[in-house]
Amino acid sequence: MSLANQFQPTLGRRAFLGLGAASLLTLSACGKHSASSSSSNSSEGTPDANQELNLVLPSDLKTLDVNDIRNANEFLVLSEVQEGLFRTFTGDDGTDDVECAGCESYDVSDDGLTYTFHLRENTWSDGKPVTAQQYVDSILRLVDPANGFSYSFMASDIEGAEAFMDGEGAADAIAVSAPDEKTLTIKLANAVPFFIAKLANLCFCPIRKDLIDANGDGMANDYQKQVYCGPFVISERVNDNSVTLTPNDKYWDKGSVKLQKVTYTIVDEESTQSQLLSSKGLDAVDGTTEYVSQWKKLAEKGQLSYTSKGDGSSNYLAYNMHTGGPSGLMNNVKCRLAISLAFDRDDFNNTIYSGLNTPAYGLIPGGIKSGDDEFRSVAEEPLKAVLDQYGSADKVASLFKEGAAEVKGSDDLSGVKLEILSQQTNTQTKNLTEWLSQKIGGTLGVEVTINAQSETASFVSERNAGNYDFYVMGWNADYSDPLTFFDLFCTGSGYAKYMGGYSNADYDADYASLSTTTDQATRTETYKRLEKNLVQNAGVAPLYYGTRNEFQQAYVKDLSLPQFGTAFEVKVAYISGKSA
């Protein structure tokens, strides 16, 4: 996605169709989506005359540039106004179905390296055709190191891309081409079993290089300078307030679009969301804490529909390993590990999230597959072994003192302060940081202060200046494989500035070995080592795995709830019975 909590990241997707025996196999699982099987609230009801849907944005959009996307709120909006090769819906069993969108079909070579996509006829909102070269332009722009796009690593499987990103290769050596206007060819350096799932990410959407070149940086956040190739267009935007979508009459599948208006309103307080949901000012929300019980009662009465499932997110403390933090201690593994062990995760979950999430002792949440196995079912959470080793608060406090002595030459903790950086936009965030401050400070015997920022810009400024020892961060999976988390913590990762800057030679070597490893059992064992390395060396401090509690009005039909990608897929959604 995706960044969570402070940045509200992206999610992701999953789906891979197996290779056939022929040297070039045409895959046919690209039929048009069936609206009747899309969501938790499907119906054959007659659409109302008024087709308006109201949803929430947790914060304002930082960019409208698909190559530069990084946050969950941007995925919410841009997923509906732009379209890449694939689009994700919710299947009958509640899992994600990745379906052909910008392409009608695709072929995969027998060695799993060469993908050929056959594009459908589609048109941008300004009337110009969507072409294969626009996909090529997008990939080349995504991986250009001069742009510094955070999602560039998603394209590292493409032959020549990683060398170019590392400054060791040329753009014309990247194996992506457009033999004609409707054919896109991508060759991989090594076979990747989930490459199609990765391509469903918005960062691979086609771009209009002609407009980007003409408008420059000013286009990135100006909706009136954008053009759109998805089901909707942005028709209005009020900064820090709302974004409004209306149907794209140039879209190839406009006949499937029933909604005439989709409004995303920025509402960060859950109390306000609850009021709007009760008054039908909002049509669907993700509930996180105190209002879930109240909304469940409304669902039991048939006034709302309710879906609960893991959201594919992992949430953790990110330590300042760039500078060591204001305390100067964050580059010491013992100090970091002591902080990781200094609080009770069950108490945290129950107090802050009313027990709705899952306490985390590893990086990878439930529901993420490693081959055919759910990773969490075959891999013990690595922090549990460390908790067994340091089974008391006294041992944890002693560990912190040992680390401090290694840095400062003395285990005297008088004057030692740890600083939590927080963007406090709502009551829950305030309660969370205060709870962590009290519990960590109490266990370690030090003062833990809170650097509270009310605005995103000031939070980013403080983060970039290194004015923190740790802060709460998270990641929503982009596809169903542990790799979607592990690539965040490689030395020099595009997300290092958000994730604390962990750097470990063994970790990097294990990660690099995956590029040539196709045996799934070997990949799973490597994933186990990576998670153990990161968590037991306190590259992060796991907090919780997110659970999605989604509520929607009973009159909202066929609203898809993907686990990976956007939280709400609205292409085929409609309103039925609201006026009854």
Short mmCIF file of C-alpha atoms in Angstrom, two decimals, residues 82-83 102 119-135 137 180-182 206-211 227-230 248 250-252:
data_model
loop_
_atom_site.label_atom_id
_atom_site.label_comp_id
_atom_site.label_asym_id
_atom_site.label_seq_id
_atom_site.Cartn_x
_atom_site.Cartn_y
_atom_site.Cartn_z
CA GLN A 82 -7.15 5.00 -13.33
CA GLU A 83 -6.82 1.46 -14.60
CA GLY A 102 -6.54 -2.91 -19.25
CA LEU A 119 -4.58 -4.62 -24.50
CA ARG A 120 -8.25 -3.91 -24.96
CA GLU A 121 -9.60 -0.82 -26.70
CA ASN A 122 -9.81 1.94 -24.08
CA THR A 123 -9.70 5.72 -24.19
CA TRP A 124 -8.42 8.42 -21.88
CA SER A 125 -10.89 11.00 -20.64
CA ASP A 126 -9.49 13.49 -23.19
CA GLY A 127 -10.35 11.12 -26.04
CA LYS A 128 -6.85 9.82 -26.80
CA PRO A 129 -6.32 6.02 -26.96
CA VAL A 130 -4.64 4.02 -24.19
CA THR A 131 -1.57 2.42 -25.79
CA ALA A 132 1.07 -0.13 -24.87
CA GLN A 133 3.79 2.55 -25.04
CA GLN A 134 2.06 4.38 -22.17
CA TYR A 135 2.58 1.27 -20.00
CA ASP A 137 6.58 4.89 -20.23
CA ASP A 180 2.52 -2.37 -31.43
CA GLU A 181 -0.12 -0.09 -29.90
CA LYS A 182 -2.04 -2.94 -28.29
CA PRO A 206 -0.28 3.67 -17.89
CA ILE A 207 0.75 7.33 -17.87
CA ARG A 208 0.55 10.19 -20.31
CA LYS A 209 4.17 11.21 -20.71
CA ASP A 210 3.17 13.96 -23.15
CA LEU A 211 1.16 15.73 -20.45
CA VAL A 227 -6.55 12.60 -17.56
CA TYR A 228 -8.19 9.35 -16.52
CA CYS A 229 -8.59 5.88 -18.03
CA GLY A 230 -10.64 4.25 -15.25
CA ASN A 248 -15.88 8.51 -17.21
CA LYS A 250 -14.82 7.37 -22.40
CA TYR A 251 -14.23 4.24 -20.28
CA TRP A 252 -14.32 0.92 -22.15
#
